[in-house]
């Protein structure tokens, strides 16, 4: 596919694409798999949590698009295994084509993922820093803020994967999107502060149309106050009333997004869409991992802080560097899969 006329997205930040196998090759995997059909069967192990489903969907869609993968969704609630079965690599009986790749997102999928090691001709993949010895699975996809080791069986990513895809062009309309999270171990959430910042945006940029949404973690009192706000240029959408494709559609229609810093998933969804993104101001609790990741994004010029909002809201808004981690991870997994075939 040819790049759009405006040159964006162009080369992705951290995007090795279909990188050289020599760069990431793991000799333990080379030639391990028996000969397989050209379309690999990919099992997506789900704990049914929205964020983890979103990661699997984004990665699965790219594997399907790039390699013609046949996706099989497996519910860990329906196929429960004991830790004895997990440690013994004894998978339950599952009526599905035998897998070539088994991918798990979320700790609730780990027992079944480990049990699936019993499929000797499949590669196992975990989408987080595992809580078990990493050598127990073949491939690890770990956010860089967890400081993963530099090894051939590990790929470090910027944040969590997402099903959002890059927008070819930035909307020209003066429309701003505000995405709110809620209580978090990493930030001191204050309803009054969040509401004050929203009112500041309405006051300082009255010619912009603002769309605000909550999330499952947003405190109920703040949700009620947001619903009671009356302004001609504001529309509030309760998270219970937004369909699955609501956020990607909004990211295509808005020129700027402001995200509360506790909501890392929505932050990376906005960045992946290519929307200029800022973070609202919340004090950190002292836990360095998530806050440090946000400071890293600011240092790279990928996002703006609240005090730098004039630069983000200016007429010449620069698009952030292209970030499409689901696509990069899919390329990496395809390379590893090809290396493991005879």
mmCIF file of C-alpha atoms in Angstrom:
data_model
loop_
_atom_site.group_PDB
_atom_site.id
_atom_site.type_symbol
_atom_site.label_atom_id
_atom_site.label_comp_id
_atom_site.label_asym_id
_atom_site.label_seq_id
_atom_site.Cartn_x
_atom_site.Cartn_y
_atom_site.Cartn_z
ATOM 1 C CA UNK A 1 0.000 0.000 0.000
ATOM 2 C CA UNK A 2 1.390 3.403 -0.963
ATOM 3 C CA UNK A 3 1.781 5.987 1.826
ATOM 4 C CA UNK A 4 -0.703 8.870 1.890
ATOM 5 C CA UNK A 5 0.185 12.063 0.086
ATOM 6 C CA UNK A 6 1.078 13.952 3.261
ATOM 7 C CA UNK A 7 3.857 11.452 4.054
ATOM 8 C CA UNK A 8 2.321 10.245 7.319
ATOM 9 C CA UNK A 9 2.531 7.706 8.817
ATOM 10 C CA UNK A 10 5.803 6.936 7.036
ATOM 11 C CA UNK A 11 8.384 4.850 8.928
ATOM 12 C CA UNK A 12 7.149 3.968 12.390
ATOM 13 C CA UNK A 13 9.042 4.920 15.513
ATOM 14 C CA UNK A 14 10.652 1.700 16.777
ATOM 15 C CA UNK A 15 9.243 -0.065 13.689
ATOM 16 C CA UNK A 16 11.564 -2.756 12.421
ATOM 17 C CA UNK A 17 8.806 -3.925 10.085
ATOM 18 C CA UNK A 18 9.726 -7.334 8.700
ATOM 19 C CA UNK A 19 13.110 -6.964 10.333
ATOM 20 C CA UNK A 20 16.189 -8.938 9.461
ATOM 21 C CA UNK A 21 15.966 -12.387 10.992
ATOM 22 C CA UNK A 22 19.610 -12.124 11.948
ATOM 23 C CA UNK A 23 18.784 -9.231 14.268
ATOM 24 C CA UNK A 24 16.262 -11.115 16.396
ATOM 25 C CA UNK A 25 16.907 -14.776 15.589
ATOM 26 C CA UNK A 26 16.724 -17.264 18.436
ATOM 27 C CA UNK A 27 18.589 -20.478 17.540
ATOM 28 C CA UNK A 28 16.382 -22.483 19.929
ATOM 29 C CA UNK A 29 13.416 -21.913 17.601
ATOM 30 C CA UNK A 30 15.064 -22.413 14.210
ATOM 31 C CA UNK A 31 13.515 -25.306 12.321
ATOM 32 C CA UNK A 32 11.487 -26.471 15.322
ATOM 33 C CA UNK A 33 8.082 -26.671 13.695
ATOM 34 C CA UNK A 34 6.974 -29.392 11.329
ATOM 35 C CA UNK A 35 5.890 -28.267 7.890
ATOM 36 C CA UNK A 36 2.616 -26.346 8.184
ATOM 37 C CA UNK A 37 0.042 -24.934 5.765
ATOM 38 C CA UNK A 38 0.757 -21.474 4.427
ATOM 39 C CA UNK A 39 -1.971 -19.947 6.638
ATOM 40 C CA UNK A 40 -0.915 -20.411 10.286
ATOM 41 C CA UNK A 41 -3.562 -21.150 12.892
ATOM 42 C CA UNK A 42 -3.360 -18.637 15.739
ATOM 43 C CA UNK A 43 -5.080 -19.310 19.043
ATOM 44 C CA UNK A 44 -5.949 -16.111 20.923
ATOM 45 C CA UNK A 45 -6.387 -16.948 24.618
ATOM 46 C CA UNK A 46 -8.807 -14.493 26.216
ATOM 47 C CA UNK A 47 -9.780 -13.746 29.811
ATOM 48 C CA UNK A 48 -12.651 -11.632 28.424
ATOM 49 C CA UNK A 49 -11.268 -8.398 29.952
ATOM 50 C CA UNK A 50 -11.790 -5.504 27.548
ATOM 51 C CA UNK A 51 -8.187 -4.273 27.537
ATOM 52 C CA UNK A 52 -6.737 -7.708 26.936
ATOM 53 C CA UNK A 53 -9.303 -8.482 24.231
ATOM 54 C CA UNK A 54 -8.318 -5.202 22.574
ATOM 55 C CA UNK A 55 -4.644 -6.232 22.525
ATOM 56 C CA UNK A 56 -5.423 -9.637 21.054
ATOM 57 C CA UNK A 57 -7.789 -8.184 18.472
ATOM 58 C CA UNK A 58 -5.228 -5.635 17.286
ATOM 59 C CA UNK A 59 -2.473 -8.224 16.967
ATOM 60 C CA UNK A 60 -4.756 -10.870 15.470
ATOM 61 C CA UNK A 61 -6.035 -8.503 12.796
ATOM 62 C CA UNK A 62 -2.473 -7.684 11.719
ATOM 63 C CA UNK A 63 -1.460 -11.373 11.621
ATOM 64 C CA UNK A 64 -4.535 -12.010 9.498
ATOM 65 C CA UNK A 65 -3.762 -9.121 7.152
ATOM 66 C CA UNK A 66 -0.014 -9.792 6.807
ATOM 67 C CA UNK A 67 0.109 -13.595 6.811
ATOM 68 C CA UNK A 68 -3.456 -14.779 6.255
ATOM 69 C CA UNK A 69 -3.585 -16.213 9.776
ATOM 70 C CA UNK A 70 -6.663 -18.195 10.793
ATOM 71 C CA UNK A 71 -7.733 -16.772 14.143
ATOM 72 C CA UNK A 72 -9.317 -18.955 16.818
ATOM 73 C CA UNK A 73 -10.586 -17.246 19.980
ATOM 74 C CA UNK A 74 -10.293 -19.459 23.070
ATOM 75 C CA UNK A 75 -12.035 -18.451 26.314
ATOM 76 C CA UNK A 76 -10.067 -19.294 29.435
ATOM 77 C CA UNK A 77 -13.325 -19.299 31.385
ATOM 78 C CA UNK A 78 -14.665 -22.127 29.254
ATOM 79 C CA UNK A 79 -11.393 -24.063 29.212
ATOM 80 C CA UNK A 80 -10.100 -23.990 32.761
ATOM 81 C CA UNK A 81 -6.957 -25.836 33.709
ATOM 82 C CA UNK A 82 -5.320 -26.497 37.052
ATOM 83 C CA UNK A 83 -1.815 -25.325 37.790
ATOM 84 C CA UNK A 84 -0.819 -28.993 37.769
ATOM 85 C CA UNK A 85 -1.986 -29.222 34.144
ATOM 86 C CA UNK A 86 -0.211 -25.958 33.371
ATOM 87 C CA UNK A 87 3.107 -27.065 34.828
ATOM 88 C CA UNK A 88 2.819 -30.479 33.177
ATOM 89 C CA UNK A 89 1.975 -28.904 29.778
ATOM 90 C CA UNK A 90 -1.279 -30.871 29.572
ATOM 91 C CA UNK A 91 -3.795 -28.875 27.500
ATOM 92 C CA UNK A 92 -7.521 -29.596 27.804
ATOM 93 C CA UNK A 93 -9.467 -30.966 24.887
ATOM 94 C CA UNK A 94 -10.418 -28.021 22.662
ATOM 95 C CA UNK A 95 -12.441 -28.493 19.499
ATOM 96 C CA UNK A 96 -10.363 -26.310 17.158
ATOM 97 C CA UNK A 97 -7.662 -26.700 14.510
ATOM 98 C CA UNK A 98 -4.240 -27.449 16.002
ATOM 99 C CA UNK A 99 -2.374 -24.176 16.638
ATOM 100 C CA UNK A 100 0.829 -22.854 15.128
ATOM 101 C CA UNK A 101 0.906 -19.885 17.505
ATOM 102 C CA UNK A 102 -0.769 -19.618 20.919
ATOM 103 C CA UNK A 103 -0.992 -16.055 22.272
ATOM 104 C CA UNK A 104 -2.143 -15.095 25.762
ATOM 105 C CA UNK A 105 -2.913 -11.606 27.104
ATOM 106 C CA UNK A 106 -3.497 -11.142 30.830
ATOM 107 C CA UNK A 107 -2.429 -13.230 33.805
ATOM 108 C CA UNK A 108 -5.758 -15.073 33.732
ATOM 109 C CA UNK A 109 -4.652 -16.743 30.493
ATOM 110 C CA UNK A 110 -1.314 -17.988 31.836
ATOM 111 C CA UNK A 111 -2.400 -21.417 33.133
ATOM 112 C CA UNK A 112 -3.965 -22.313 29.782
ATOM 113 C CA UNK A 113 -1.020 -20.797 27.878
ATOM 114 C CA UNK A 114 1.434 -22.948 29.825
ATOM 115 C CA UNK A 115 -0.743 -26.013 29.339
ATOM 116 C CA UNK A 116 -0.674 -25.352 25.575
ATOM 117 C CA UNK A 117 3.050 -26.057 25.587
ATOM 118 C CA UNK A 118 1.805 -29.596 25.116
ATOM 119 C CA UNK A 119 1.218 -28.696 21.462
ATOM 120 C CA UNK A 120 4.854 -29.368 20.631
ATOM 121 C CA UNK A 121 4.663 -27.875 17.150
ATOM 122 C CA UNK A 122 3.195 -24.549 18.306
ATOM 123 C CA UNK A 123 5.021 -21.446 19.512
ATOM 124 C CA UNK A 124 3.700 -19.948 22.754
ATOM 125 C CA UNK A 125 3.573 -16.153 23.140
ATOM 126 C CA UNK A 126 2.829 -14.014 26.208
ATOM 127 C CA UNK A 127 1.835 -10.330 25.902
ATOM 128 C CA UNK A 128 3.259 -8.994 29.179
ATOM 129 C CA UNK A 129 6.066 -9.585 31.629
ATOM 130 C CA UNK A 130 5.130 -13.065 32.872
ATOM 131 C CA UNK A 131 4.831 -13.935 36.533
ATOM 132 C CA UNK A 132 6.561 -17.261 35.867
ATOM 133 C CA UNK A 133 10.060 -18.062 34.524
ATOM 134 C CA UNK A 134 10.151 -16.542 31.054
ATOM 135 C CA UNK A 135 11.862 -19.609 29.579
ATOM 136 C CA UNK A 136 8.607 -21.529 30.018
ATOM 137 C CA UNK A 137 7.171 -19.880 26.875
ATOM 138 C CA UNK A 138 8.815 -19.339 23.522
ATOM 139 C CA UNK A 139 8.258 -15.630 22.867
ATOM 140 C CA UNK A 140 7.617 -12.615 25.108
ATOM 141 C CA UNK A 141 6.184 -9.218 24.116
ATOM 142 C CA UNK A 142 6.847 -6.870 27.040
ATOM 143 C CA UNK A 143 6.286 -3.087 27.431
ATOM 144 C CA UNK A 144 9.577 -1.182 27.591
ATOM 145 C CA UNK A 145 8.607 0.439 30.919
ATOM 146 C CA UNK A 146 8.982 -3.054 32.470
ATOM 147 C CA UNK A 147 12.631 -2.999 31.349
ATOM 148 C CA UNK A 148 12.751 -6.381 29.624
ATOM 149 C CA UNK A 149 16.062 -8.048 28.879
ATOM 150 C CA UNK A 150 17.570 -7.626 25.420
ATOM 151 C CA UNK A 151 17.187 -11.154 24.059
ATOM 152 C CA UNK A 152 16.108 -12.737 20.816
ATOM 153 C CA UNK A 153 12.975 -14.222 22.359
ATOM 154 C CA UNK A 154 11.792 -10.868 23.776
ATOM 155 C CA UNK A 155 10.368 -7.855 21.954
ATOM 156 C CA UNK A 156 10.028 -4.588 23.901
ATOM 157 C CA UNK A 157 7.044 -2.437 22.968
ATOM 158 C CA UNK A 158 5.879 1.073 23.714
ATOM 159 C CA UNK A 159 2.924 0.390 25.968
ATOM 160 C CA UNK A 160 0.186 -2.142 25.395
ATOM 161 C CA UNK A 161 -0.998 -3.196 21.944
ATOM 162 C CA UNK A 162 -4.234 -1.767 20.614
ATOM 163 C CA UNK A 163 -6.753 -2.530 17.871
ATOM 164 C CA UNK A 164 -6.710 1.119 16.736
ATOM 165 C CA UNK A 165 -5.017 1.700 13.376
ATOM 166 C CA UNK A 166 -3.247 4.867 12.178
ATOM 167 C CA UNK A 167 -5.467 7.516 10.596
ATOM 168 C CA UNK A 168 -4.227 8.472 7.106
ATOM 169 C CA UNK A 169 -4.879 12.153 7.764
ATOM 170 C CA UNK A 170 -5.492 14.431 10.698
ATOM 171 C CA UNK A 171 -8.932 15.982 10.933
ATOM 172 C CA UNK A 172 -8.982 19.687 10.099
ATOM 173 C CA UNK A 173 -12.023 20.343 12.276
ATOM 174 C CA UNK A 174 -11.537 22.162 15.578
ATOM 175 C CA UNK A 175 -12.678 19.237 17.649
ATOM 176 C CA UNK A 176 -11.075 18.023 20.872
ATOM 177 C CA UNK A 177 -11.527 14.650 22.572
ATOM 178 C CA UNK A 178 -11.163 14.172 26.339
ATOM 179 C CA UNK A 179 -10.659 10.594 27.571
ATOM 180 C CA UNK A 180 -10.966 10.031 31.319
ATOM 181 C CA UNK A 181 -9.802 7.096 33.397
ATOM 182 C CA UNK A 182 -10.093 6.994 37.163
ATOM 183 C CA UNK A 183 -8.556 5.715 40.363
ATOM 184 C CA UNK A 184 -5.147 4.140 39.825
ATOM 185 C CA UNK A 185 -2.213 2.936 41.960
ATOM 186 C CA UNK A 186 0.047 5.296 40.003
ATOM 187 C CA UNK A 187 -1.723 8.679 40.341
ATOM 188 C CA UNK A 188 -3.689 10.597 42.965
ATOM 189 C CA UNK A 189 -7.084 10.954 41.294
ATOM 190 C CA UNK A 190 -8.990 14.137 42.166
ATOM 191 C CA UNK A 191 -12.421 14.759 40.643
ATOM 192 C CA UNK A 192 -12.225 18.520 41.260
ATOM 193 C CA UNK A 193 -8.874 18.844 39.479
ATOM 194 C CA UNK A 194 -10.051 16.891 36.428
ATOM 195 C CA UNK A 195 -13.258 18.936 36.203
ATOM 196 C CA UNK A 196 -11.329 22.189 36.578
ATOM 197 C CA UNK A 197 -9.008 21.253 33.702
ATOM 198 C CA UNK A 198 -11.972 20.394 31.500
ATOM 199 C CA UNK A 199 -13.618 23.745 32.253
ATOM 200 C CA UNK A 200 -10.291 25.445 31.463
ATOM 201 C CA UNK A 201 -10.293 23.859 28.002
ATOM 202 C CA UNK A 202 -13.860 25.007 27.431
ATOM 203 C CA UNK A 203 -13.000 28.543 28.526
ATOM 204 C CA UNK A 204 -9.662 28.917 26.712
ATOM 205 C CA UNK A 205 -10.850 27.312 23.469
ATOM 206 C CA UNK A 206 -14.526 28.265 23.102
ATOM 207 C CA UNK A 207 -14.459 27.870 19.298
ATOM 208 C CA UNK A 208 -13.605 24.180 19.632
ATOM 209 C CA UNK A 209 -16.186 21.420 19.987
ATOM 210 C CA UNK A 210 -15.357 19.081 22.847
ATOM 211 C CA UNK A 211 -16.297 15.414 23.246
ATOM 212 C CA UNK A 212 -15.778 13.852 26.685
ATOM 213 C CA UNK A 213 -16.079 10.234 27.719
ATOM 214 C CA UNK A 214 -15.623 8.308 30.949
ATOM 215 C CA UNK A 215 -14.415 4.765 31.594
ATOM 216 C CA UNK A 216 -15.264 1.960 33.993
ATOM 217 C CA UNK A 217 -12.782 3.402 36.527
ATOM 218 C CA UNK A 218 -14.183 6.936 36.489
ATOM 219 C CA UNK A 219 -15.757 7.680 39.912
ATOM 220 C CA UNK A 220 -19.558 7.778 39.807
ATOM 221 C CA UNK A 221 -19.759 11.287 41.389
ATOM 222 C CA UNK A 222 -17.578 12.706 38.592
ATOM 223 C CA UNK A 223 -19.636 10.910 35.940
ATOM 224 C CA UNK A 224 -22.755 12.541 37.388
ATOM 225 C CA UNK A 225 -21.119 15.990 37.388
ATOM 226 C CA UNK A 226 -19.980 15.536 33.785
ATOM 227 C CA UNK A 227 -23.529 14.620 32.796
ATOM 228 C CA UNK A 228 -24.792 17.813 34.445
ATOM 229 C CA UNK A 229 -22.325 20.108 32.668
ATOM 230 C CA UNK A 230 -24.064 22.520 30.335
ATOM 231 C CA UNK A 231 -22.028 24.123 27.571
ATOM 232 C CA UNK A 232 -22.909 24.672 23.897
ATOM 233 C CA UNK A 233 -19.590 23.214 22.716
ATOM 234 C CA UNK A 234 -19.507 20.147 25.006
ATOM 235 C CA UNK A 235 -20.955 16.673 24.616
ATOM 236 C CA UNK A 236 -20.510 13.957 27.240
ATOM 237 C CA UNK A 237 -20.720 10.249 26.363
ATOM 238 C CA UNK A 238 -21.126 7.777 29.219
ATOM 239 C CA UNK A 239 -18.828 4.793 28.731
ATOM 240 C CA UNK A 240 -21.740 2.375 29.127
ATOM 241 C CA UNK A 241 -23.326 3.858 26.016
ATOM 242 C CA UNK A 242 -20.352 3.713 23.658
ATOM 243 C CA UNK A 243 -20.095 0.747 21.227
ATOM 244 C CA UNK A 244 -16.848 -1.107 20.536
ATOM 245 C CA UNK A 245 -15.942 1.022 17.505
ATOM 246 C CA UNK A 246 -16.805 4.334 19.188
ATOM 247 C CA UNK A 247 -13.266 5.384 20.144
ATOM 248 C CA UNK A 248 -11.597 4.628 16.769
ATOM 249 C CA UNK A 249 -14.343 6.651 15.032
ATOM 250 C CA UNK A 250 -13.861 9.555 17.433
ATOM 251 C CA UNK A 251 -10.099 9.503 16.954
ATOM 252 C CA UNK A 252 -10.646 9.865 13.208
ATOM 253 C CA UNK A 253 -12.991 12.808 13.715
ATOM 254 C CA UNK A 254 -10.988 14.837 16.264
ATOM 255 C CA UNK A 255 -7.916 16.995 15.846
ATOM 256 C CA UNK A 256 -6.575 16.764 19.422
ATOM 257 C CA UNK A 257 -6.983 14.350 22.350
ATOM 258 C CA UNK A 258 -6.483 14.966 26.061
ATOM 259 C CA UNK A 259 -6.110 11.827 28.182
ATOM 260 C CA UNK A 260 -5.872 11.411 31.951
ATOM 261 C CA UNK A 261 -2.385 9.957 32.604
ATOM 262 C CA UNK A 262 -3.685 6.926 34.501
ATOM 263 C CA UNK A 263 -5.317 5.618 31.322
ATOM 264 C CA UNK A 264 -2.303 4.187 29.542
ATOM 265 C CA UNK A 265 -4.372 2.126 27.095
ATOM 266 C CA UNK A 266 -6.345 5.137 25.821
ATOM 267 C CA UNK A 267 -3.129 7.154 25.640
ATOM 268 C CA UNK A 268 -1.574 4.620 23.283
ATOM 269 C CA UNK A 269 -4.776 4.301 21.286
ATOM 270 C CA UNK A 270 -4.645 8.036 20.614
ATOM 271 C CA UNK A 271 -0.951 7.893 19.699
ATOM 272 C CA UNK A 272 -1.501 4.936 17.382
ATOM 273 C CA UNK A 273 -4.260 6.828 15.592
ATOM 274 C CA UNK A 274 -1.777 9.666 15.038
ATOM 275 C CA UNK A 275 -3.817 12.263 16.934
ATOM 276 C CA UNK A 276 -1.782 14.992 18.702
ATOM 277 C CA UNK A 277 -2.129 14.008 22.343
ATOM 278 C CA UNK A 278 -1.776 15.711 25.717
ATOM 279 C CA UNK A 279 -2.066 14.424 29.273
ATOM 280 C CA UNK A 280 -4.145 16.038 31.973
ATOM 281 C CA UNK A 281 -2.364 16.902 35.203
ATOM 282 C CA UNK A 282 -2.462 14.472 38.149
ATOM 283 C CA UNK A 283 0.082 14.044 40.938
ATOM 284 C CA UNK A 284 1.920 10.733 40.968
ATOM 285 C CA UNK A 285 1.822 8.352 43.923
ATOM 286 C CA UNK A 286 5.544 7.686 43.751
ATOM 287 C CA UNK A 287 5.276 4.490 41.725
ATOM 288 C CA UNK A 288 7.745 5.114 38.938
ATOM 289 C CA UNK A 289 6.773 2.623 36.230
ATOM 290 C CA UNK A 290 3.764 4.267 34.524
ATOM 291 C CA UNK A 291 4.715 7.851 35.383
ATOM 292 C CA UNK A 292 8.218 7.211 34.076
ATOM 293 C CA UNK A 293 6.783 5.885 30.827
ATOM 294 C CA UNK A 294 4.765 9.069 30.387
ATOM 295 C CA UNK A 295 7.850 11.212 31.033
ATOM 296 C CA UNK A 296 9.669 9.192 28.389
ATOM 297 C CA UNK A 297 6.882 9.898 25.868
ATOM 298 C CA UNK A 298 7.088 13.602 26.683
ATOM 299 C CA UNK A 299 10.867 13.562 26.295
ATOM 300 C CA UNK A 300 10.505 12.007 22.852
ATOM 301 C CA UNK A 301 7.994 14.675 21.846
ATOM 302 C CA UNK A 302 5.208 12.131 21.403
ATOM 303 C CA UNK A 303 2.848 13.767 23.904
ATOM 304 C CA UNK A 304 2.465 17.145 25.638
ATOM 305 C CA UNK A 305 1.859 17.894 29.286
ATOM 306 C CA UNK A 306 -0.974 20.054 30.604
ATOM 307 C CA UNK A 307 1.259 23.086 31.133
ATOM 308 C CA UNK A 308 2.300 22.914 27.485
ATOM 309 C CA UNK A 309 -1.260 22.907 26.161
ATOM 310 C CA UNK A 310 -0.844 26.108 24.103
ATOM 311 C CA UNK A 311 1.654 24.302 21.857
ATOM 312 C CA UNK A 312 -0.726 21.373 21.375
ATOM 313 C CA UNK A 313 -3.738 23.574 20.679
ATOM 314 C CA UNK A 314 -2.005 25.875 18.181
ATOM 315 C CA UNK A 315 -2.907 26.219 14.517
ATOM 316 C CA UNK A 316 0.155 24.292 13.306
ATOM 317 C CA UNK A 317 -0.329 21.103 15.305
ATOM 318 C CA UNK A 318 2.416 18.570 14.533
ATOM 319 C CA UNK A 319 1.414 14.933 14.293
ATOM 320 C CA UNK A 320 3.190 12.640 16.749
ATOM 321 C CA UNK A 321 5.771 10.151 15.449
ATOM 322 C CA UNK A 322 4.064 7.154 13.889
ATOM 323 C CA UNK A 323 3.436 4.369 16.378
ATOM 324 C CA UNK A 324 1.775 1.088 15.379
ATOM 325 C CA UNK A 325 2.972 -1.566 17.778
ATOM 326 C CA UNK A 326 0.444 -4.255 16.837
ATOM 327 C CA UNK A 327 1.804 -4.119 13.298
ATOM 328 C CA UNK A 328 5.428 -4.298 14.467
ATOM 329 C CA UNK A 329 4.748 -7.205 16.810
ATOM 330 C CA UNK A 330 2.897 -9.059 14.037
ATOM 331 C CA UNK A 331 5.912 -8.720 11.724
ATOM 332 C CA UNK A 332 8.196 -9.982 14.501
ATOM 333 C CA UNK A 333 6.006 -12.999 15.235
ATOM 334 C CA UNK A 334 5.780 -13.848 11.537
ATOM 335 C CA UNK A 335 9.583 -13.768 11.320
ATOM 336 C CA UNK A 336 9.906 -16.038 14.353
ATOM 337 C CA UNK A 337 7.269 -18.399 12.927
ATOM 338 C CA UNK A 338 9.090 -18.613 9.602
ATOM 339 C CA UNK A 339 12.415 -19.285 11.349
ATOM 340 C CA UNK A 340 10.859 -22.177 13.281
ATOM 341 C CA UNK A 341 9.558 -23.873 10.145
ATOM 342 C CA UNK A 342 11.870 -26.333 8.282
#
